[in-house]
C-alpha cells in the first residue's frame, strides 16, 4: 500500500446541493421491489443456474412476495432465451407478477428480448448503456452526443417493438449505466432524450434506474445525486426513480436507504446481496430494516431458513453466519454480559402488557423470521451465569435461583476451559446432573420416607442409603425440610442450615415434575447447593436436601 495514496487516488467530488432535504427525511413506506437475482445475480455465479435452479429460484421469489422479477438476459444465448420463453409459454408467471428482461441498446439484442417475452400478459424491457466519462473515453471512444444517440436509438427500437407485440402490456426501464460516476447534467440529458421517444405518462410511467454500478463514494453523495436528479427530471410524476446499488465500499444498504430518503421509488437488488464483485444491495436486509422500523416491507421472510436453503442451493454460495438477520449466529450471544441482558429482556418482555419489542441486543424478534429462542444464547468460555441458566431453562425447564446460577457457572466454565469448544445443551445438562442430582453412588441416597405430625411440628422418618448401607433416620422440625435436616444431623450426616429454598413446576399436566432448590450453610460457613427433581414436590425437596449434603 502507498504511504501517499493521494498520488494514485482522488476523493470523489461532492454534489453542490446546499439545500438538500434527504437528511431530515424519514422512510414511511416500502419501495417497489425488483429482484435481479436471476440476471445480475446469476451472471456473477461461478456456475450459473440451470433451468431447474432458475425455476426453483423464481418460485421462491414469488413466494416471498416479489412482484417484479428480472428473469434474465435473453440475448445472451439460447439457454436464457428458452427459459424466459418457457416461463411465458407454460403459464408459470402469476397474474400479479411482472417479469423483466435486460438488454443493451442494440437493435438485434432488443428484438431478441421482445421475442423472448412474446405472449406475456405484462412485461418490462430494461434498456441500458454506459454514460460516464471513463466509459465514453476509455471503453467507447465516443463523444457525449454519440453516447446520447445510442440511448435514443435504443428507445426508438423499444417503441417500435412494443407496437409489434400489441397483446402484451409493455413497460420500459432505462438505465444510464455508471450513473453514480457520470456528470449529473449528462445523465439527466440522456434520460430526458429517452423520455422524448417513449412519452411516459402518470398512468404508464418510465422507470429511470440510477445505478451505482461501482460504488465510488460515501452513501450521502449517492443520496445527493438521487435528490438532484429527482428535482431536475421533467415530468417527475411520469417517472419511477429506481435504485441499483452495488456494495464495493460495503455501504450498498446505506446508499439505498439514503436514496429512498432522497425520493426514490423503487429498489433493485438480490437476496442476501449476491452479484458481481462484492454484490448487489441485499433486499433481505433493506426489507427487514424497514420492518424493524414498523414498516411492512411487503416481502415475507417469516421462514428465513427456507429462503436461505433455496438461495444457497441455487447459487452454490453460503450465507455468511454473521449476515444481517439471516446468518446462523446473528441472534446468538456468547458473551456473559450480552447473555444476561438478553435473558432479562425476555423476562421483561413476557411481563409487559403490550407487544412492543424491547429486548437488548436483538433488534428483531427471531420468531418473526421463523427462528426459535433456543439458539439465542450459546455457551463457551466467554459465557456467564445468565447464559448457562438460559440454556437449562430452554432445554430442561429449570429456573435456577440466581446464586445457584453463579455456583453452577463455575463448573460450566471449567468444562469449557477443558474442552476449548462451544458447549451444547447436552454438555451443560450432563455437568448439572453430575454436580447436583443425587446418584446411586452418592453418600446419601433416598430410598423412602414418611412424614407425620401437626403443622409446625413435623416428624420425618426416612430410609436412606448412607455410604452404601440402608439406614433409618428421623428428625423433627417445623416442616418437611427442617425435619430432613434434623434427621441428617442426628445420624452420621452433616449439620446444615437452610438459608434459601425455592421450587417450581416443570411442564404442565399429568406429566409435570417439580424442581426444588436449597441453599445451605455449614457451621464452618461454607455454602452448598442442592437440587431435587421428582414428580412429587415434597419428594423433590427431600432430594434437594440430600443433594446439598452430598456436596460437602
Coordinates of C-alpha atoms in Angstrom, one line a residue:
X1 CA 0.0 0.0 0.0
X2 CA 1.1 3.5 -0.8
X3 CA 2.2 5.9 2.0
X4 CA 0.7 8.7 -0.1
X5 CA -2.4 7.2 -1.7
X6 CA -3.5 10.6 -2.9
X7 CA -0.8 10.2 -5.6
X8 CA -2.9 7.4 -7.1
X9 CA -6.5 8.0 -5.9
X10 CA -8.7 11.1 -5.7
X11 CA -11.6 11.7 -3.4
X12 CA -14.9 11.6 -5.1
X13 CA -16.3 15.2 -5.7
X14 CA -19.2 16.3 -3.6
X15 CA -22.5 17.4 -5.1
X16 CA -23.5 21.1 -5.0
X17 CA -26.8 20.8 -3.1
X18 CA -26.7 23.1 -0.2
X19 CA -30.4 22.9 0.5
X20 CA -30.5 19.1 0.4
X21 CA -33.6 17.7 2.0
X22 CA -32.9 14.0 2.4
X23 CA -31.0 14.2 5.8
X24 CA -34.2 15.2 7.6
X25 CA -36.5 12.8 5.6
X26 CA -37.9 9.6 7.0
X27 CA -38.8 6.4 5.1
X28 CA -42.5 5.9 5.8
X29 CA -43.5 3.2 3.2
X30 CA -41.8 0.4 1.3
X31 CA -40.5 0.9 -2.2
X32 CA -41.4 -1.1 -5.2
X33 CA -39.0 -4.1 -5.2
X34 CA -37.3 -5.7 -8.1
X35 CA -35.2 -8.9 -7.7
X36 CA -32.4 -9.2 -10.1
X37 CA -31.1 -12.5 -8.7
X38 CA -31.9 -14.4 -11.9
X39 CA -30.0 -11.9 -14.1
X40 CA -27.4 -9.7 -12.2
X41 CA -27.0 -12.4 -9.5
X42 CA -26.9 -15.3 -11.9
X43 CA -24.2 -13.7 -14.1
X44 CA -22.0 -13.4 -11.1
X45 CA -22.0 -17.1 -10.2
X46 CA -19.1 -19.4 -10.8
X47 CA -21.6 -21.9 -12.2
X48 CA -24.7 -20.1 -13.5
X49 CA -28.1 -21.6 -12.6
X50 CA -29.6 -24.2 -14.9
X51 CA -33.3 -24.2 -15.8
X52 CA -34.2 -26.3 -12.8
X53 CA -32.5 -24.0 -10.4
X54 CA -33.8 -20.9 -12.1
X55 CA -37.3 -22.2 -11.9
X56 CA -36.9 -23.0 -8.2
X57 CA -35.5 -19.5 -7.6
X58 CA -38.3 -17.9 -9.5
X59 CA -40.9 -19.8 -7.4
X60 CA -39.1 -18.7 -4.2
X61 CA -39.2 -15.0 -5.3
X62 CA -42.9 -15.3 -6.0
X63 CA -43.5 -16.9 -2.6
X64 CA -41.5 -14.2 -0.8
X65 CA -43.8 -11.6 -2.5
X66 CA -41.7 -10.1 -5.2
X67 CA -44.0 -8.6 -7.9
X68 CA -41.2 -7.5 -10.3
X69 CA -38.6 -10.1 -11.2
X70 CA -35.8 -9.6 -13.7
X71 CA -35.6 -13.1 -15.2
X72 CA -32.6 -12.9 -17.5
X73 CA -30.7 -11.5 -20.4
X74 CA -32.4 -13.3 -23.3
X75 CA -29.9 -12.1 -25.9
X76 CA -27.1 -13.8 -24.0
X77 CA -27.8 -17.2 -25.5
X78 CA -30.3 -19.9 -26.2
X79 CA -30.4 -21.1 -22.5
X80 CA -31.5 -17.8 -21.3
X81 CA -34.0 -17.2 -24.2
X82 CA -35.6 -20.7 -23.8
X83 CA -36.0 -20.4 -20.1
X84 CA -37.7 -17.0 -20.3
X85 CA -40.0 -18.1 -23.2
X86 CA -40.8 -21.2 -21.2
X87 CA -42.0 -19.2 -18.3
X88 CA -44.4 -17.4 -20.6
X89 CA -45.5 -20.3 -22.7
X90 CA -46.1 -22.6 -19.7
X91 CA -48.2 -20.0 -17.8
X92 CA -45.7 -20.1 -14.9
X93 CA -45.9 -16.3 -14.2
X94 CA -48.7 -15.3 -11.8
X95 CA -51.0 -12.6 -12.9
X96 CA -49.8 -10.2 -10.3
X97 CA -46.1 -10.6 -11.2
X98 CA -44.3 -8.7 -13.9
X99 CA -41.2 -10.2 -15.4
X100 CA -38.4 -8.0 -16.7
X101 CA -35.5 -8.6 -19.1
X102 CA -32.3 -6.6 -19.7
X103 CA -30.8 -5.6 -23.0
X104 CA -28.1 -3.4 -24.3
X105 CA -29.0 -0.6 -26.7
X106 CA -28.6 -2.6 -29.9
X107 CA -31.4 -3.4 -32.3
X108 CA -30.7 -7.1 -32.6
X109 CA -30.5 -7.6 -28.9
X110 CA -33.6 -5.6 -28.2
X111 CA -35.6 -7.6 -30.8
X112 CA -34.4 -10.9 -29.3
X113 CA -35.6 -9.6 -25.9
X114 CA -39.1 -8.8 -27.1
X115 CA -39.3 -12.2 -28.8
X116 CA -38.4 -14.0 -25.6
X117 CA -41.5 -12.4 -23.9
X118 CA -43.9 -12.9 -26.7
X119 CA -47.3 -13.8 -25.2
X120 CA -46.7 -12.4 -21.8
X121 CA -49.6 -10.6 -20.1
X122 CA -47.3 -7.7 -19.0
X123 CA -43.5 -7.3 -19.1
X124 CA -40.7 -4.7 -18.6
X125 CA -37.9 -4.3 -21.1
X126 CA -34.9 -2.8 -19.4
X127 CA -32.6 -0.8 -21.8
X128 CA -29.1 0.4 -20.7
X129 CA -25.9 2.0 -21.9
X130 CA -23.0 3.4 -20.0
X131 CA -22.7 7.2 -19.9
X132 CA -19.8 8.1 -17.6
X133 CA -16.5 9.8 -18.8
X134 CA -14.4 6.7 -18.2
X135 CA -16.7 4.6 -20.4
X136 CA -17.1 7.3 -23.1
X137 CA -13.3 8.0 -23.3
X138 CA -11.7 4.6 -22.5
X139 CA -14.2 1.9 -23.5
X140 CA -16.1 3.5 -26.4
X141 CA -14.0 6.4 -27.6
X142 CA -17.3 8.4 -28.1
X143 CA -18.5 11.9 -27.5
X144 CA -21.4 12.8 -25.3
X145 CA -23.6 13.3 -28.4
X146 CA -22.7 9.8 -29.7
X147 CA -23.5 8.2 -26.3
X148 CA -26.8 10.0 -26.1
X149 CA -27.6 8.8 -29.6
X150 CA -27.1 5.2 -28.6
X151 CA -29.8 5.6 -25.9
X152 CA -32.2 7.4 -28.2
X153 CA -31.9 4.8 -31.0
X154 CA -32.5 2.0 -28.4
X155 CA -35.6 3.8 -27.1
X156 CA -36.9 4.0 -30.7
X157 CA -36.5 0.3 -31.1
X158 CA -38.3 -0.3 -27.8
X159 CA -41.2 1.8 -29.0
X160 CA -41.4 0.0 -32.4
X161 CA -41.1 -3.5 -30.9
X162 CA -43.8 -2.9 -28.4
X163 CA -46.1 -1.9 -31.3
X164 CA -45.3 -5.2 -33.0
X165 CA -46.5 -7.2 -29.9
X166 CA -49.7 -5.4 -29.0
X167 CA -51.1 -8.3 -26.9
X168 CA -48.6 -7.5 -24.1
X169 CA -48.8 -4.6 -21.8
X170 CA -45.3 -3.3 -22.2
X171 CA -43.4 -1.2 -19.6
X172 CA -40.0 0.3 -20.1
X173 CA -37.0 0.9 -17.9
X174 CA -33.9 2.9 -18.9
X175 CA -30.6 2.9 -17.0
X176 CA -27.8 5.4 -17.6
X177 CA -25.3 2.8 -16.6
X178 CA -22.5 4.1 -14.4
X179 CA -24.8 6.9 -13.3
X180 CA -23.0 7.4 -9.9
X181 CA -19.7 8.2 -11.7
X182 CA -21.2 10.3 -14.5
X183 CA -21.9 14.0 -14.7
X184 CA -25.4 14.7 -13.4
X185 CA -26.3 17.1 -16.1
X186 CA -25.4 14.5 -18.8
X187 CA -27.3 11.7 -17.1
X188 CA -30.3 14.0 -16.9
X189 CA -29.9 14.9 -20.6
X190 CA -29.8 11.3 -21.7
X191 CA -32.8 10.3 -19.6
X192 CA -34.9 13.2 -20.9
X193 CA -33.9 12.3 -24.5
X194 CA -35.2 8.8 -23.9
X195 CA -38.4 10.2 -22.4
X196 CA -38.9 12.3 -25.6
X197 CA -39.1 9.0 -27.6
X198 CA -41.1 6.9 -25.2
X199 CA -43.5 9.6 -24.0
X200 CA -44.3 8.3 -20.5
X201 CA -47.4 9.3 -18.6
X202 CA -48.5 9.1 -14.9
X203 CA -50.6 6.0 -15.8
X204 CA -47.7 4.4 -17.7
X205 CA -44.5 5.9 -16.3
X206 CA -41.0 5.2 -17.4
X207 CA -38.7 3.6 -14.9
X208 CA -35.4 5.5 -14.7
X209 CA -32.8 3.4 -12.9
X210 CA -29.8 5.2 -11.3
X211 CA -27.1 2.6 -10.9
X212 CA -24.2 2.8 -8.6
X213 CA -22.6 0.3 -11.0
X214 CA -19.4 0.6 -9.0
X215 CA -19.7 2.2 -5.5
X216 CA -17.2 5.0 -5.6
X217 CA -18.3 7.4 -2.9
X218 CA -19.9 7.6 0.5
X219 CA -23.7 7.0 0.7
X220 CA -24.5 10.6 1.3
X221 CA -23.0 11.5 -2.1
X222 CA -25.3 9.0 -3.8
X223 CA -28.3 10.4 -1.9
X224 CA -27.3 13.9 -3.2
X225 CA -27.2 12.5 -6.7
X226 CA -30.6 10.9 -6.4
X227 CA -32.2 14.0 -4.9
X228 CA -30.6 16.3 -7.5
X229 CA -31.9 14.0 -10.3
X230 CA -35.4 13.8 -8.8
X231 CA -35.6 17.6 -8.5
X232 CA -34.4 18.3 -12.1
X233 CA -36.0 15.5 -14.2
X234 CA -39.0 16.8 -16.0
X235 CA -42.5 15.3 -15.6
X236 CA -41.5 13.7 -12.3
X237 CA -45.0 12.2 -11.9
X238 CA -44.4 10.2 -15.2
X239 CA -41.1 8.7 -13.9
X240 CA -40.3 5.9 -11.4
X241 CA -36.9 6.6 -9.9
X242 CA -35.2 3.2 -9.3
X243 CA -32.0 2.5 -7.3
X244 CA -29.5 -0.2 -8.2
X245 CA -26.6 0.0 -5.7
X246 CA -23.6 -2.3 -5.5
X247 CA -21.5 -2.9 -2.4
X248 CA -17.9 -2.2 -3.4
X249 CA -17.4 0.1 -0.4
X250 CA -19.5 -2.1 1.9
X251 CA -22.3 0.6 2.1
X252 CA -24.8 -0.6 -0.5
X253 CA -27.6 -0.9 2.1
X254 CA -26.9 2.6 3.5
X255 CA -26.8 4.1 0.0
X256 CA -30.1 2.5 -0.8
X257 CA -31.8 3.7 2.4
X258 CA -30.4 7.3 1.9
X259 CA -31.5 7.1 -1.8
X260 CA -35.1 6.3 -0.6
X261 CA -34.9 9.2 1.8
X262 CA -33.8 11.3 -1.3
X263 CA -37.0 10.4 -3.1
X264 CA -36.5 7.2 -5.0
X265 CA -39.5 4.9 -5.6
X266 CA -38.0 1.5 -6.4
X267 CA -35.1 -0.7 -5.3
X268 CA -33.3 -3.4 -7.4
X269 CA -31.2 -6.0 -5.7
X270 CA -30.6 -9.6 -4.8
X271 CA -31.4 -11.8 -1.8
X272 CA -28.5 -11.8 0.6
X273 CA -26.6 -9.4 -1.7
X274 CA -25.3 -11.8 -4.4
X275 CA -23.9 -10.0 -7.5
X276 CA -20.8 -9.0 -9.3
X277 CA -17.6 -8.3 -7.2
X278 CA -18.9 -7.5 -3.6
X279 CA -22.5 -7.9 -4.7
X280 CA -25.7 -6.0 -5.3
X281 CA -27.6 -4.5 -2.4
X282 CA -29.2 -7.1 -0.2
X283 CA -33.0 -7.0 -0.5
X284 CA -33.5 -9.0 2.7
X285 CA -31.5 -6.6 4.8
X286 CA -33.2 -3.5 3.3
X287 CA -36.7 -5.0 3.8
X288 CA -36.1 -6.2 7.3
X289 CA -34.5 -2.8 8.3
X290 CA -37.8 -1.3 7.3
X291 CA -39.7 -4.0 9.2
X292 CA -37.8 -3.1 12.4
X293 CA -38.9 0.5 12.0
X294 CA -42.6 -0.5 12.0
X295 CA -43.0 -0.5 8.2
X296 CA -44.5 -3.6 6.4
X297 CA -42.0 -4.2 3.6
X298 CA -44.5 -6.2 1.6
X299 CA -42.0 -9.1 1.5
X300 CA -42.4 -12.3 3.6
X301 CA -39.3 -13.6 5.3
X302 CA -41.2 -15.4 8.1
X303 CA -39.3 -18.7 7.2
X304 CA -35.9 -17.2 6.7
X305 CA -34.2 -20.6 6.9
X306 CA -36.2 -21.9 3.9
X307 CA -35.2 -18.8 1.9
X308 CA -31.5 -19.4 2.9
X309 CA -31.6 -23.1 1.9
X310 CA -33.1 -22.3 -1.5
X311 CA -30.7 -19.5 -2.2
X312 CA -27.6 -21.5 -1.1
X313 CA -28.7 -24.4 -3.3
X314 CA -29.4 -22.3 -6.4
X315 CA -26.4 -20.0 -6.1
X316 CA -24.0 -22.7 -4.7
X317 CA -22.8 -19.9 -2.3
X318 CA -23.1 -19.9 1.5
X319 CA -24.9 -17.2 3.5
X320 CA -22.3 -16.0 6.0
X321 CA -23.0 -16.9 9.6
X322 CA -22.8 -13.2 10.5
X323 CA -25.1 -12.0 7.7
X324 CA -27.6 -9.5 9.0
X325 CA -30.9 -11.1 10.1
X326 CA -30.2 -14.4 8.2
X327 CA -26.8 -15.7 9.5
X328 CA -26.7 -18.7 11.8
X329 CA -25.1 -16.6 14.6
X330 CA -26.8 -13.2 14.3
X331 CA -29.3 -13.9 17.1
X332 CA -26.6 -15.7 19.2
X333 CA -24.8 -14.4 22.3
X334 CA -21.7 -16.0 23.8
X335 CA -20.6 -13.1 25.9
X336 CA -21.8 -13.3 29.5
X337 CA -22.9 -9.6 29.8
X338 CA -24.8 -9.9 26.5
X339 CA -26.5 -13.1 27.7
X340 CA -27.5 -11.6 31.0
X341 CA -29.1 -8.6 29.2
X342 CA -30.9 -10.7 26.7
X343 CA -32.2 -13.1 29.4
X344 CA -33.5 -10.1 31.5
X345 CA -35.0 -8.7 28.3
X346 CA -37.0 -11.8 27.7
X347 CA -38.3 -11.9 31.2
X348 CA -39.4 -8.2 31.0
X349 CA -40.9 -8.8 27.6
X350 CA -43.1 -11.7 29.0
X351 CA -44.2 -9.4 31.8
X352 CA -45.3 -6.5 29.5
X353 CA -48.9 -5.8 28.7
X354 CA -48.2 -4.7 25.1
X355 CA -46.5 -6.2 22.0
X356 CA -43.7 -3.6 21.7
X357 CA -40.4 -5.4 21.2
X358 CA -37.7 -4.4 23.6
X359 CA -35.0 -7.0 24.2
X360 CA -31.4 -5.8 24.4
X361 CA -29.1 -6.9 21.6
X362 CA -32.0 -8.2 19.5
X363 CA -33.3 -5.6 17.1
X364 CA -35.9 -8.0 15.8
X365 CA -37.8 -10.9 17.4
X366 CA -36.2 -14.1 16.0
X367 CA -39.7 -15.8 16.0
X368 CA -40.8 -13.3 13.3
X369 CA -38.3 -14.9 11.0
X370 CA -39.2 -18.5 12.0
X371 CA -36.2 -18.8 14.4
X372 CA -36.7 -20.2 17.9
X373 CA -35.2 -18.8 21.1
X374 CA -33.2 -22.0 21.9
X375 CA -30.2 -20.8 19.8
X376 CA -30.2 -17.2 21.0
X377 CA -27.8 -17.9 23.9
X378 CA -25.0 -20.4 23.4
X379 CA -22.3 -21.2 25.8
X380 CA -18.5 -21.2 25.6
X381 CA -15.6 -20.0 27.7
X382 CA -16.8 -16.4 27.3
X383 CA -20.3 -17.1 28.7
X384 CA -21.7 -16.1 32.1
X385 CA -24.2 -17.5 34.6
X386 CA -27.2 -16.0 32.8
X387 CA -26.4 -17.8 29.6
X388 CA -25.9 -21.1 31.3
X389 CA -29.2 -20.6 33.2
X390 CA -31.0 -19.7 29.9
X391 CA -29.8 -22.9 28.2
X392 CA -31.0 -25.0 31.1
X393 CA -34.4 -23.3 31.2
X394 CA -34.9 -23.7 27.5
X395 CA -33.7 -27.3 27.3
X396 CA -34.9 -28.7 30.7
X397 CA -37.3 -26.2 32.1
X398 CA -35.1 -25.5 35.1
X399 CA -35.3 -21.9 36.5
X400 CA -32.2 -21.7 38.7
X401 CA -32.1 -19.2 41.6
X402 CA -29.5 -16.5 41.0
X403 CA -26.9 -17.7 43.5
X404 CA -27.2 -21.3 42.2
X405 CA -26.6 -19.9 38.7
X406 CA -23.4 -18.4 39.9
X407 CA -22.3 -21.6 41.6
X408 CA -23.1 -23.8 38.5
X409 CA -21.5 -21.4 36.1
X410 CA -18.1 -22.1 37.7
X411 CA -18.5 -25.8 36.8
X412 CA -19.5 -24.9 33.2
X413 CA -16.6 -22.5 32.9
X414 CA -14.2 -25.3 33.9
X415 CA -15.7 -27.6 31.4
X416 CA -15.4 -25.0 28.6
X417 CA -11.8 -24.4 29.5
X418 CA -11.2 -28.2 29.5
X419 CA -12.8 -28.8 26.1
X420 CA -11.9 -25.4 24.4
X421 CA -15.1 -25.5 22.4
X422 CA -18.7 -24.4 22.5
X423 CA -20.9 -26.4 24.9
X424 CA -24.2 -27.6 23.8
X425 CA -27.3 -28.3 25.9
X426 CA -26.4 -31.9 26.4
X427 CA -23.0 -31.0 27.7
X428 CA -24.5 -28.5 30.2
X429 CA -27.2 -30.9 31.4
X430 CA -24.6 -33.7 31.9
X431 CA -22.5 -31.4 34.1
X432 CA -25.5 -30.2 36.0
X433 CA -26.7 -33.8 36.6
X434 CA -23.3 -34.9 37.8
X435 CA -22.9 -31.9 40.0
X436 CA -26.2 -31.6 41.8
X437 CA -28.6 -34.5 41.3
X438 CA -28.4 -37.5 43.6
X439 CA -26.8 -40.5 42.0
X440 CA -26.8 -44.2 43.2
X441 CA -23.1 -44.0 44.3
X442 CA -23.5 -40.7 46.3
X443 CA -23.1 -40.8 50.1
X444 CA -26.8 -40.1 50.8
X445 CA -29.4 -41.7 48.6
X446 CA -33.2 -41.6 49.4
X447 CA -35.0 -45.0 49.4
X448 CA -38.3 -44.0 51.0
X449 CA -39.7 -41.7 53.7
X450 CA -42.8 -40.8 55.7
X451 CA -43.9 -37.5 57.2
X452 CA -46.4 -37.1 60.1
X453 CA -47.3 -34.7 62.9
X454 CA -49.2 -31.4 63.2
X455 CA -48.4 -28.1 61.5
X456 CA -45.3 -26.6 62.9
X457 CA -44.2 -29.9 64.5
X458 CA -43.4 -32.4 61.8
X459 CA -41.7 -35.8 62.1
X460 CA -39.6 -37.1 59.2
X461 CA -38.8 -40.8 59.1
X462 CA -36.8 -41.9 56.2
X463 CA -34.9 -44.9 54.9
X464 CA -31.7 -43.6 53.4
X465 CA -28.7 -45.4 51.9
X466 CA -25.7 -44.0 53.7
X467 CA -22.3 -44.9 52.3
X468 CA -23.9 -48.0 50.7
X469 CA -25.8 -49.1 53.9
X470 CA -29.5 -48.7 54.2
X471 CA -30.4 -46.9 57.4
X472 CA -33.5 -45.4 59.1
X473 CA -33.1 -41.8 60.2
X474 CA -35.6 -39.5 61.7
X475 CA -35.9 -35.9 62.8
X476 CA -38.4 -33.2 63.9
X477 CA -38.8 -29.8 62.5
X478 CA -41.4 -27.2 61.7
X479 CA -41.7 -28.6 58.2
X480 CA -40.5 -31.3 55.9
X481 CA -37.2 -29.7 55.0
X482 CA -36.2 -28.9 58.6
X483 CA -37.2 -32.5 59.6
X484 CA -34.8 -33.9 56.9
X485 CA -32.0 -31.5 58.1
X486 CA -32.5 -32.7 61.7
X487 CA -32.6 -36.3 60.7
X488 CA -29.2 -35.9 58.9
X489 CA -27.7 -34.1 61.9
X490 CA -28.9 -36.8 64.2
X491 CA -27.2 -39.5 62.2
X492 CA -23.8 -39.5 60.6
X493 CA -24.8 -36.7 58.3
X494 CA -23.6 -33.1 58.2
X495 CA -25.1 -30.2 60.1
X496 CA -26.9 -27.8 57.6
X497 CA -28.6 -24.5 58.0
X498 CA -31.1 -23.9 55.1
X499 CA -30.9 -20.3 54.1
X500 CA -32.9 -20.3 50.9
X501 CA -35.5 -22.7 49.3
X502 CA -37.5 -22.4 46.1
X503 CA -39.5 -24.7 43.9
X504 CA -41.3 -24.7 40.6
X505 CA -43.2 -27.0 38.2
X506 CA -41.5 -28.3 35.1
X507 CA -44.0 -28.7 32.3
X508 CA -47.8 -29.0 32.6
X509 CA -50.5 -31.6 33.1
X510 CA -50.2 -35.1 34.3
X511 CA -46.6 -35.5 33.2
X512 CA -45.3 -32.4 35.1
X513 CA -42.5 -32.7 37.5
X514 CA -41.3 -30.4 40.3
X515 CA -37.8 -28.9 40.8
X516 CA -36.7 -27.9 44.3
X517 CA -33.6 -25.9 45.1
X518 CA -31.9 -25.4 48.5
X519 CA -29.0 -23.2 49.6
X520 CA -27.4 -24.3 52.8
X521 CA -24.6 -23.2 55.1
X522 CA -22.4 -25.4 57.2
X523 CA -21.1 -24.5 60.7
X524 CA -17.8 -23.6 59.1
X525 CA -19.5 -21.0 56.9
X526 CA -19.4 -23.0 53.6
X527 CA -22.3 -22.6 51.2
X528 CA -23.6 -25.6 49.4
X529 CA -26.5 -26.0 47.0
X530 CA -28.8 -28.9 46.4
X531 CA -31.3 -29.8 43.7
X532 CA -34.1 -32.3 43.6
X533 CA -36.4 -33.3 40.8
X534 CA -39.4 -35.6 41.2
X535 CA -43.0 -36.0 40.2
X536 CA -43.9 -35.1 43.8
X537 CA -42.8 -31.7 45.1
X538 CA -42.3 -32.9 48.6
X539 CA -40.0 -35.7 47.4
X540 CA -38.1 -33.2 45.2
X541 CA -37.4 -31.1 48.3
X542 CA -36.1 -34.1 50.3
X543 CA -33.9 -35.0 47.4
X544 CA -32.6 -31.4 47.3
X545 CA -31.5 -31.5 50.9
X546 CA -29.7 -34.8 50.3
X547 CA -28.1 -33.3 47.2
X548 CA -26.7 -30.5 49.4
X549 CA -25.4 -33.0 51.9
X550 CA -23.7 -34.9 49.2
X551 CA -21.8 -31.8 48.1
X552 CA -20.0 -31.3 51.4

